PDB file of C-alpha atoms in Angstrom:
ATOM      1  CA  MET Y   1      24.800  -6.541  29.353  1.00 58.00           C
ATOM      2  CA  THR Y   2      28.381  -7.423  30.311  1.00 60.00           C
ATOM      3  CA  PRO Y   3      29.935  -6.033  33.507  1.00 56.00           C
ATOM      4  CA  GLY Y   4      32.296  -3.926  31.403  1.00 54.00           C
ATOM      5  CA  ALA Y   5      29.446  -2.398  29.437  1.00 55.00           C
ATOM      6  CA  GLN Y   6      27.456  -1.763  32.604  1.00 67.00           C
ATOM      7  CA  SER Y   7      30.467  -0.024  34.138  1.00 63.00           C
ATOM      8  CA  LEU Y   8      30.715   2.196  31.033  1.00 64.00           C
ATOM      9  CA  ILE Y   9      27.048   3.158  31.341  1.00 62.00           C
ATOM     10  CA  THR Y  10      27.479   3.939  35.043  1.00 67.00           C
ATOM     11  CA  GLU Y  11      30.443   6.213  34.315  1.00 67.00           C
ATOM     12  CA  LEU Y  12      28.499   7.941  31.547  1.00 65.00           C
ATOM     13  CA  ASP Y  13      25.588   8.609  33.907  1.00 62.00           C
ATOM     14  CA  LYS Y  14      27.985  10.270  36.347  1.00 65.00           C
ATOM     15  CA  ALA Y  15      29.568  12.385  33.607  1.00 65.00           C
ATOM     16  CA  LEU Y  16      26.227  13.538  32.211  1.00 64.00           C
ATOM     17  CA  VAL Y  17      25.154  15.006  35.538  1.00 66.00           C
ATOM     18  CA  ARG Y  18      27.658  17.814  35.105  1.00 74.00           C
ATOM     19  CA  ALA Y  19      28.085  17.806  31.322  1.00 70.00           C
ATOM     20  CA  PRO Y  20      27.245  21.088  29.505  1.00 79.00           C
ATOM     21  CA  GLU Y  21      24.799  20.950  26.603  1.00 81.00           C
ATOM     22  CA  PRO Y  22      27.423  21.540  23.841  1.00 83.00           C
ATOM     23  CA  TRP Y  23      29.482  18.597  25.138  1.00 83.00           C
ATOM     24  CA  ARG Y  24      26.409  16.387  25.284  1.00 83.00           C
ATOM     25  CA  ARG Y  25      25.405  17.353  21.732  1.00 86.00           C
ATOM     26  CA  ASP Y  26      28.895  16.739  20.331  1.00 87.00           C
ATOM     27  CA  ALA Y  27      29.181  13.415  22.156  1.00 86.00           C
ATOM     28  CA  LEU Y  28      25.808  12.368  20.771  1.00 89.00           C
ATOM     29  CA  ARG Y  29      26.802  13.104  17.168  1.00 92.00           C
ATOM     30  CA  GLN Y  30      30.147  11.365  17.562  1.00 90.00           C
ATOM     31  CA  MET Y  31      28.465   8.291  19.053  1.00 91.00           C
ATOM     32  CA  ILE Y  32      25.895   8.190  16.233  1.00 95.00           C
ATOM     33  CA  ASP Y  33      28.686   8.420  13.640  1.00 94.00           C
ATOM     34  CA  LEU Y  34      30.530   5.600  15.397  1.00 91.00           C
ATOM     35  CA  PHE Y  35      27.404   3.482  15.525  1.00 94.00           C
ATOM     36  CA  LEU Y  36      26.518   4.044  11.867  1.00 95.00           C
ATOM     37  CA  SER Y  37      30.019   3.113  10.738  1.00 94.00           C
ATOM     38  CA  ASN Y  38      29.771  -0.188  12.624  1.00 90.00           C
ATOM     39  CA  ALA Y  39      26.032  -0.975  12.652  1.00 90.00           C
ATOM     40  CA  ASP Y  40      26.166  -3.808  10.114  1.00 89.00           C
ATOM     41  CA  ALA Y  41      28.952  -5.574  12.002  1.00 91.00           C
ATOM     42  CA  CYS Y  42      27.498  -5.133  15.504  1.00 90.00           C
ATOM     43  CA  ASP Y  43      25.930  -8.107  17.224  1.00 91.00           C
ATOM     44  CA  THR Y  44      22.863  -7.714  19.441  1.00 91.00           C
ATOM     45  CA  ALA Y  45      24.852  -7.137  22.627  1.00 89.00           C
ATOM     46  CA  GLN Y  46      26.975  -4.414  21.005  1.00 89.00           C
ATOM     47  CA  THR Y  47      23.923  -2.702  19.529  1.00 93.00           C
ATOM     48  CA  ASP Y  48      22.304  -2.759  22.979  1.00 91.00           C
ATOM     49  CA  VAL Y  49      25.294  -0.912  24.451  1.00 88.00           C
ATOM     50  CA  PHE Y  50      25.088   1.765  21.751  1.00 90.00           C
ATOM     51  CA  ASP Y  51      21.353   1.926  22.431  1.00 94.00           C
ATOM     52  CA  GLU Y  52      21.834   2.608  26.146  1.00 90.00           C
ATOM     53  CA  VAL Y  53      24.531   5.224  25.533  1.00 88.00           C
ATOM     54  CA  LEU Y  54      22.515   7.056  22.869  1.00 92.00           C
ATOM     55  CA  TYR Y  55      19.367   6.911  24.997  1.00 92.00           C
ATOM     56  CA  ARG Y  56      21.155   8.692  27.838  1.00 89.00           C
ATOM     57  CA  LEU Y  57      22.802  11.244  25.567  1.00 88.00           C
ATOM     58  CA  LEU Y  58      19.438  12.107  23.995  1.00 91.00           C
ATOM     59  CA  LYS Y  59      17.818  13.075  27.289  1.00 87.00           C
ATOM     60  CA  LYS Y  60      17.105  16.803  27.476  1.00 82.00           C
ATOM     61  CA  SER Y  61      17.970  17.256  23.785  1.00 89.00           C
ATOM     62  CA  ASP Y  62      16.129  20.024  21.946  1.00 91.00           C
ATOM     63  CA  ARG Y  63      13.589  19.513  19.160  1.00 94.00           C
ATOM     64  CA  ALA Y  64      16.032  20.104  16.320  1.00 94.00           C
ATOM     65  CA  THR Y  65      18.491  17.544  17.683  1.00 94.00           C
ATOM     66  CA  LEU Y  66      15.776  14.935  18.242  1.00 96.00           C
ATOM     67  CA  ALA Y  67      14.420  15.449  14.720  1.00 97.00           C
ATOM     68  CA  GLU Y  68      17.930  15.129  13.266  1.00 96.00           C
ATOM     69  CA  VAL Y  69      18.582  11.905  15.184  1.00 96.00           C
ATOM     70  CA  ALA Y  70      15.195  10.467  14.208  1.00 97.00           C
ATOM     71  CA  ALA Y  71      15.791  11.118  10.504  1.00 96.00           C
ATOM     72  CA  THR Y  72      19.299   9.664  10.743  1.00 97.00           C
ATOM     73  CA  LEU Y  73      18.453   6.470  12.633  1.00 97.00           C
ATOM     74  CA  ALA Y  74      15.048   5.670  11.124  1.00 96.00           C
ATOM     75  CA  PRO Y  75      16.343   3.908   7.968  1.00 95.00           C
ATOM     76  CA  VAL Y  76      19.023   1.864   9.792  1.00 95.00           C
ATOM     77  CA  GLN Y  77      18.380  -1.863   9.384  1.00 91.00           C
ATOM     78  CA  LYS Y  78      19.742  -2.845  12.805  1.00 91.00           C
ATOM     79  CA  GLY Y  79      18.958   0.276  14.759  1.00 94.00           C
ATOM     80  CA  PRO Y  80      18.927   0.962  18.517  1.00 96.00           C
ATOM     81  CA  ALA Y  81      15.461  -0.249  19.524  1.00 94.00           C
ATOM     82  CA  LYS Y  82      15.132   1.627  22.831  1.00 94.00           C
ATOM     83  CA  VAL Y  83      16.082   4.961  21.278  1.00 96.00           C
ATOM     84  CA  LEU Y  84      13.809   4.408  18.285  1.00 96.00           C
ATOM     85  CA  GLY Y  85      10.901   3.402  20.519  1.00 95.00           C
ATOM     86  CA  SER Y  86      11.344   6.589  22.527  1.00 96.00           C
ATOM     87  CA  LEU Y  87      11.526   8.787  19.423  1.00 96.00           C
ATOM     88  CA  ALA Y  88       8.497   7.074  17.889  1.00 95.00           C
ATOM     89  CA  ARG Y  89       6.422   7.998  20.957  1.00 94.00           C
ATOM     90  CA  HIS Y  90       7.291  11.705  20.755  1.00 94.00           C
ATOM     91  CA  SER Y  91       4.299  14.014  20.379  1.00 90.00           C
ATOM     92  CA  ASP Y  92       6.046  16.038  17.635  1.00 93.00           C
ATOM     93  CA  ALA Y  93       5.394  14.412  14.240  1.00 92.00           C
ATOM     94  CA  ALA Y  94       8.675  15.801  12.888  1.00 94.00           C
ATOM     95  CA  ILE Y  95      10.422  13.525  15.400  1.00 96.00           C
ATOM     96  CA  SER Y  96       8.131  10.499  15.583  1.00 95.00           C
ATOM     97  CA  GLY Y  97       7.011  10.480  11.937  1.00 93.00           C
ATOM     98  CA  PRO Y  98      10.209   9.256  10.229  1.00 94.00           C
ATOM     99  CA  VAL Y  99      10.681   6.483  12.792  1.00 96.00           C
ATOM    100  CA  ILE Y 100       7.093   5.251  12.587  1.00 94.00           C
ATOM    101  CA  ALA Y 101       7.110   5.317   8.804  1.00 91.00           C
ATOM    102  CA  LEU Y 102      10.555   3.900   8.092  1.00 91.00           C
ATOM    103  CA  SER Y 103      12.308   2.138  10.951  1.00 95.00           C
ATOM    104  CA  PRO Y 104      12.661  -1.631  10.432  1.00 93.00           C
ATOM    105  CA  SER Y 105      14.010  -1.878  13.975  1.00 92.00           C
ATOM    106  CA  LEU Y 106      10.896  -0.527  15.686  1.00 93.00           C
ATOM    107  CA  ARG Y 107       9.466  -3.383  17.731  1.00 92.00           C
ATOM    108  CA  ASP Y 108       5.870  -4.581  17.428  1.00 94.00           C
ATOM    109  CA  LYS Y 109       5.306  -3.941  21.135  1.00 94.00           C
ATOM    110  CA  ASP Y 110       6.298  -0.298  20.561  1.00 94.00           C
ATOM    111  CA  LEU Y 111       3.971  -0.016  17.575  1.00 96.00           C
ATOM    112  CA  VAL Y 112       1.090  -1.563  19.535  1.00 97.00           C
ATOM    113  CA  ASP Y 113       1.631   0.900  22.381  1.00 95.00           C
ATOM    114  CA  ILE Y 114       1.740   3.830  19.941  1.00 95.00           C
ATOM    115  CA  ALA Y 115      -1.276   2.634  17.938  1.00 96.00           C
ATOM    116  CA  GLU Y 116      -3.412   2.313  21.062  1.00 96.00           C
ATOM    117  CA  ARG Y 117      -3.042   6.052  21.680  1.00 92.00           C
ATOM    118  CA  ALA Y 118      -2.245   7.607  18.301  1.00 91.00           C
ATOM    119  CA  GLU Y 119      -4.365  10.004  16.278  1.00 91.00           C
ATOM    120  CA  PRO Y 120      -5.587   8.906  12.799  1.00 91.00           C
ATOM    121  CA  ARG Y 121      -2.633  10.495  10.980  1.00 90.00           C
ATOM    122  CA  MET Y 122      -0.173   8.318  12.905  1.00 92.00           C
ATOM    123  CA  LEU Y 123      -2.356   5.238  12.515  1.00 95.00           C
ATOM    124  CA  MET Y 124      -2.263   5.800   8.750  1.00 94.00           C
ATOM    125  CA  ALA Y 125       1.542   6.004   8.855  1.00 93.00           C
ATOM    126  CA  ILE Y 126       1.751   2.730  10.780  1.00 96.00           C
ATOM    127  CA  ALA Y 127      -0.637   1.057   8.313  1.00 96.00           C
ATOM    128  CA  ALA Y 128       1.697   1.968   5.455  1.00 93.00           C
ATOM    129  CA  ARG Y 129       4.850   0.500   7.034  1.00 94.00           C
ATOM    130  CA  PRO Y 130       6.819  -2.025   4.935  1.00 90.00           C
ATOM    131  CA  HIS Y 131       6.198  -4.808   7.486  1.00 91.00           C
ATOM    132  CA  ILE Y 132       3.464  -4.990  10.143  1.00 95.00           C
ATOM    133  CA  GLY Y 133       2.771  -7.878  12.524  1.00 96.00           C
ATOM    134  CA  GLU Y 134      -0.616  -9.250  13.533  1.00 97.00           C
ATOM    135  CA  SER Y 135      -0.585  -7.713  17.009  1.00 97.00           C
ATOM    136  CA  VAL Y 136      -0.203  -4.282  15.390  1.00 97.00           C
ATOM    137  CA  THR Y 137      -2.835  -4.761  12.683  1.00 97.00           C
ATOM    138  CA  ASP Y 138      -5.327  -5.956  15.298  1.00 97.00           C
ATOM    139  CA  VAL Y 139      -5.061  -2.570  17.037  1.00 97.00           C
ATOM    140  CA  LEU Y 140      -5.222  -0.645  13.753  1.00 97.00           C
ATOM    141  CA  LEU Y 141      -8.402  -2.471  12.742  1.00 96.00           C
ATOM    142  CA  LYS Y 142      -9.957  -1.829  16.140  1.00 95.00           C
ATOM    143  CA  ARG Y 143      -9.160   1.895  16.205  1.00 95.00           C
ATOM    144  CA  GLY Y 144      -8.842   2.863  12.553  1.00 92.00           C
ATOM    145  CA  ASN Y 145     -11.389   4.500  10.246  1.00 93.00           C
ATOM    146  CA  GLN Y 146     -12.268   3.243   6.755  1.00 92.00           C
ATOM    147  CA  ASP Y 147      -9.287   4.943   5.121  1.00 94.00           C
ATOM    148  CA  ILE Y 148      -6.904   3.260   7.540  1.00 95.00           C
ATOM    149  CA  LYS Y 149      -8.579  -0.109   6.956  1.00 94.00           C
ATOM    150  CA  PHE Y 150      -8.179   0.274   3.190  1.00 95.00           C
ATOM    151  CA  ARG Y 151      -4.528   1.260   3.565  1.00 95.00           C
ATOM    152  CA  LEU Y 152      -3.931  -1.777   5.748  1.00 95.00           C
ATOM    153  CA  ILE Y 153      -5.794  -4.218   3.497  1.00 96.00           C
ATOM    154  CA  LYS Y 154      -3.907  -3.020   0.444  1.00 95.00           C
ATOM    155  CA  ASN Y 155      -0.544  -3.362   2.176  1.00 96.00           C
ATOM    156  CA  PRO Y 156       0.679  -6.827   1.090  1.00 93.00           C
ATOM    157  CA  ASN Y 157       3.224  -6.907   3.912  1.00 93.00           C
ATOM    158  CA  ALA Y 158       0.682  -6.292   6.653  1.00 96.00           C
ATOM    159  CA  LYS Y 159      -0.128  -9.564   8.416  1.00 97.00           C
ATOM    160  CA  LEU Y 160      -3.744  -9.845   9.496  1.00 97.00           C
ATOM    161  CA  SER Y 161      -4.893 -12.327  12.130  1.00 97.00           C
ATOM    162  CA  GLU Y 162      -8.013 -14.460  11.747  1.00 96.00           C
ATOM    163  CA  ALA Y 163      -9.677 -12.232  14.339  1.00 96.00           C
ATOM    164  CA  GLY Y 164      -8.657  -9.195  12.289  1.00 96.00           C
ATOM    165  CA  PHE Y 165     -10.196 -10.593   9.123  1.00 96.00           C
ATOM    166  CA  ALA Y 166     -13.329 -11.521  11.061  1.00 96.00           C
ATOM    167  CA  ARG Y 167     -13.599  -7.960  12.402  1.00 95.00           C
ATOM    168  CA  LEU Y 168     -13.350  -6.625   8.846  1.00 95.00           C
ATOM    169  CA  VAL Y 169     -15.971  -8.991   7.456  1.00 94.00           C
ATOM    170  CA  ILE Y 170     -18.411  -8.433  10.329  1.00 92.00           C
ATOM    171  CA  GLY Y 171     -18.063  -4.677   9.896  1.00 91.00           C
ATOM    172  CA  LEU Y 172     -18.659  -4.581   6.120  1.00 91.00           C
ATOM    173  CA  ASN Y 173     -22.221  -3.224   6.432  1.00 89.00           C
ATOM    174  CA  GLY Y 174     -22.802  -3.652   2.715  1.00 88.00           C
ATOM    175  CA  ASP Y 175     -19.593  -1.929   1.652  1.00 91.00           C
ATOM    176  CA  LYS Y 176     -18.797  -3.785  -1.595  1.00 93.00           C
ATOM    177  CA  ARG Y 177     -15.642  -1.781  -2.237  1.00 93.00           C
ATOM    178  CA  LEU Y 178     -14.201  -2.883   1.081  1.00 94.00           C
ATOM    179  CA  ALA Y 179     -15.378  -6.461   0.498  1.00 94.00           C
ATOM    180  CA  ALA Y 180     -13.616  -6.511  -2.878  1.00 95.00           C
ATOM    181  CA  ALA Y 181     -10.394  -5.193  -1.349  1.00 95.00           C
ATOM    182  CA  ILE Y 182     -10.446  -7.863   1.350  1.00 96.00           C
ATOM    183  CA  SER Y 183     -11.283 -10.582  -1.168  1.00 95.00           C
ATOM    184  CA  ALA Y 184      -8.251  -9.621  -3.270  1.00 95.00           C
ATOM    185  CA  ARG Y 185      -5.909 -10.678  -0.480  1.00 95.00           C
ATOM    186  CA  THR Y 186      -4.509 -14.198  -0.730  1.00 94.00           C
ATOM    187  CA  ASP Y 187      -4.406 -14.781   3.031  1.00 95.00           C
ATOM    188  CA  VAL Y 188      -8.130 -14.501   3.795  1.00 95.00           C
ATOM    189  CA  PRO Y 189      -9.232 -17.504   5.908  1.00 95.00           C
ATOM    190  CA  PRO Y 190     -11.252 -19.872   3.661  1.00 93.00           C
ATOM    191  CA  GLU Y 191     -14.211 -19.950   6.043  1.00 93.00           C
ATOM    192  CA  LEU Y 192     -14.645 -16.192   5.647  1.00 94.00           C
ATOM    193  CA  ARG Y 193     -14.602 -16.128   1.852  1.00 93.00           C
ATOM    194  CA  ILE Y 194     -18.205 -17.281   1.627  1.00 91.00           C
ATOM    195  CA  TRP Y 195     -19.259 -14.174   3.530  1.00 91.00           C
ATOM    196  CA  LEU Y 196     -17.245 -11.992   1.164  1.00 93.00           C
ATOM    197  CA  VAL Y 197     -18.897 -13.628  -1.847  1.00 91.00           C
ATOM    198  CA  GLN Y 198     -22.316 -12.967  -0.351  1.00 90.00           C
ATOM    199  CA  ALA Y 199     -21.386  -9.356   0.391  1.00 89.00           C
ATOM    200  CA  LEU Y 200     -20.219  -8.836  -3.203  1.00 90.00           C
ATOM    201  CA  GLU Y 201     -23.319 -10.458  -4.673  1.00 87.00           C
ATOM    202  CA  GLY Y 202     -25.796  -8.919  -2.314  1.00 68.00           C
TER     203      GLY Y 202
END
């Protein structure tokens, strides 16, 4: 962050100490509007500044405000990662749900952290995301039930690691439906296909 941006954040921190809630809420909405009108043109450094400002303005916000912000920012292609990570960890599904389900800017490290603690409903939402990295699917396969595994396997944009595929194959326990779903994927490691064939024929 540039010295100028850091100075802005420092001044904001001082102002927020004595800022009344209505001022904070209005400033938050104005900053979100400003960000949304410029999001596509912002570079990483500029987005990071918006991220820090919004993160501070969101502190102590009520449930309705957090839910509104989550629904607004979740679909943004180049969203504020720190804010979205914080919202995605919220215990209220009305706040975390839209971000987990929709946000393309939610980082894999945030998803891994959430998946390691989340209840099955949230794990299912993560498994249905448009894009999921291997580090995230590894956790989902370790913690998820059969329904979550099926959702993940049938998601063509979920990347599974070799270890993830191996975990699936080892845990088949004669489940031909699951074996068929795994076999239908084009990215199954060749050395594991023989085990799938045996499971389907057994």
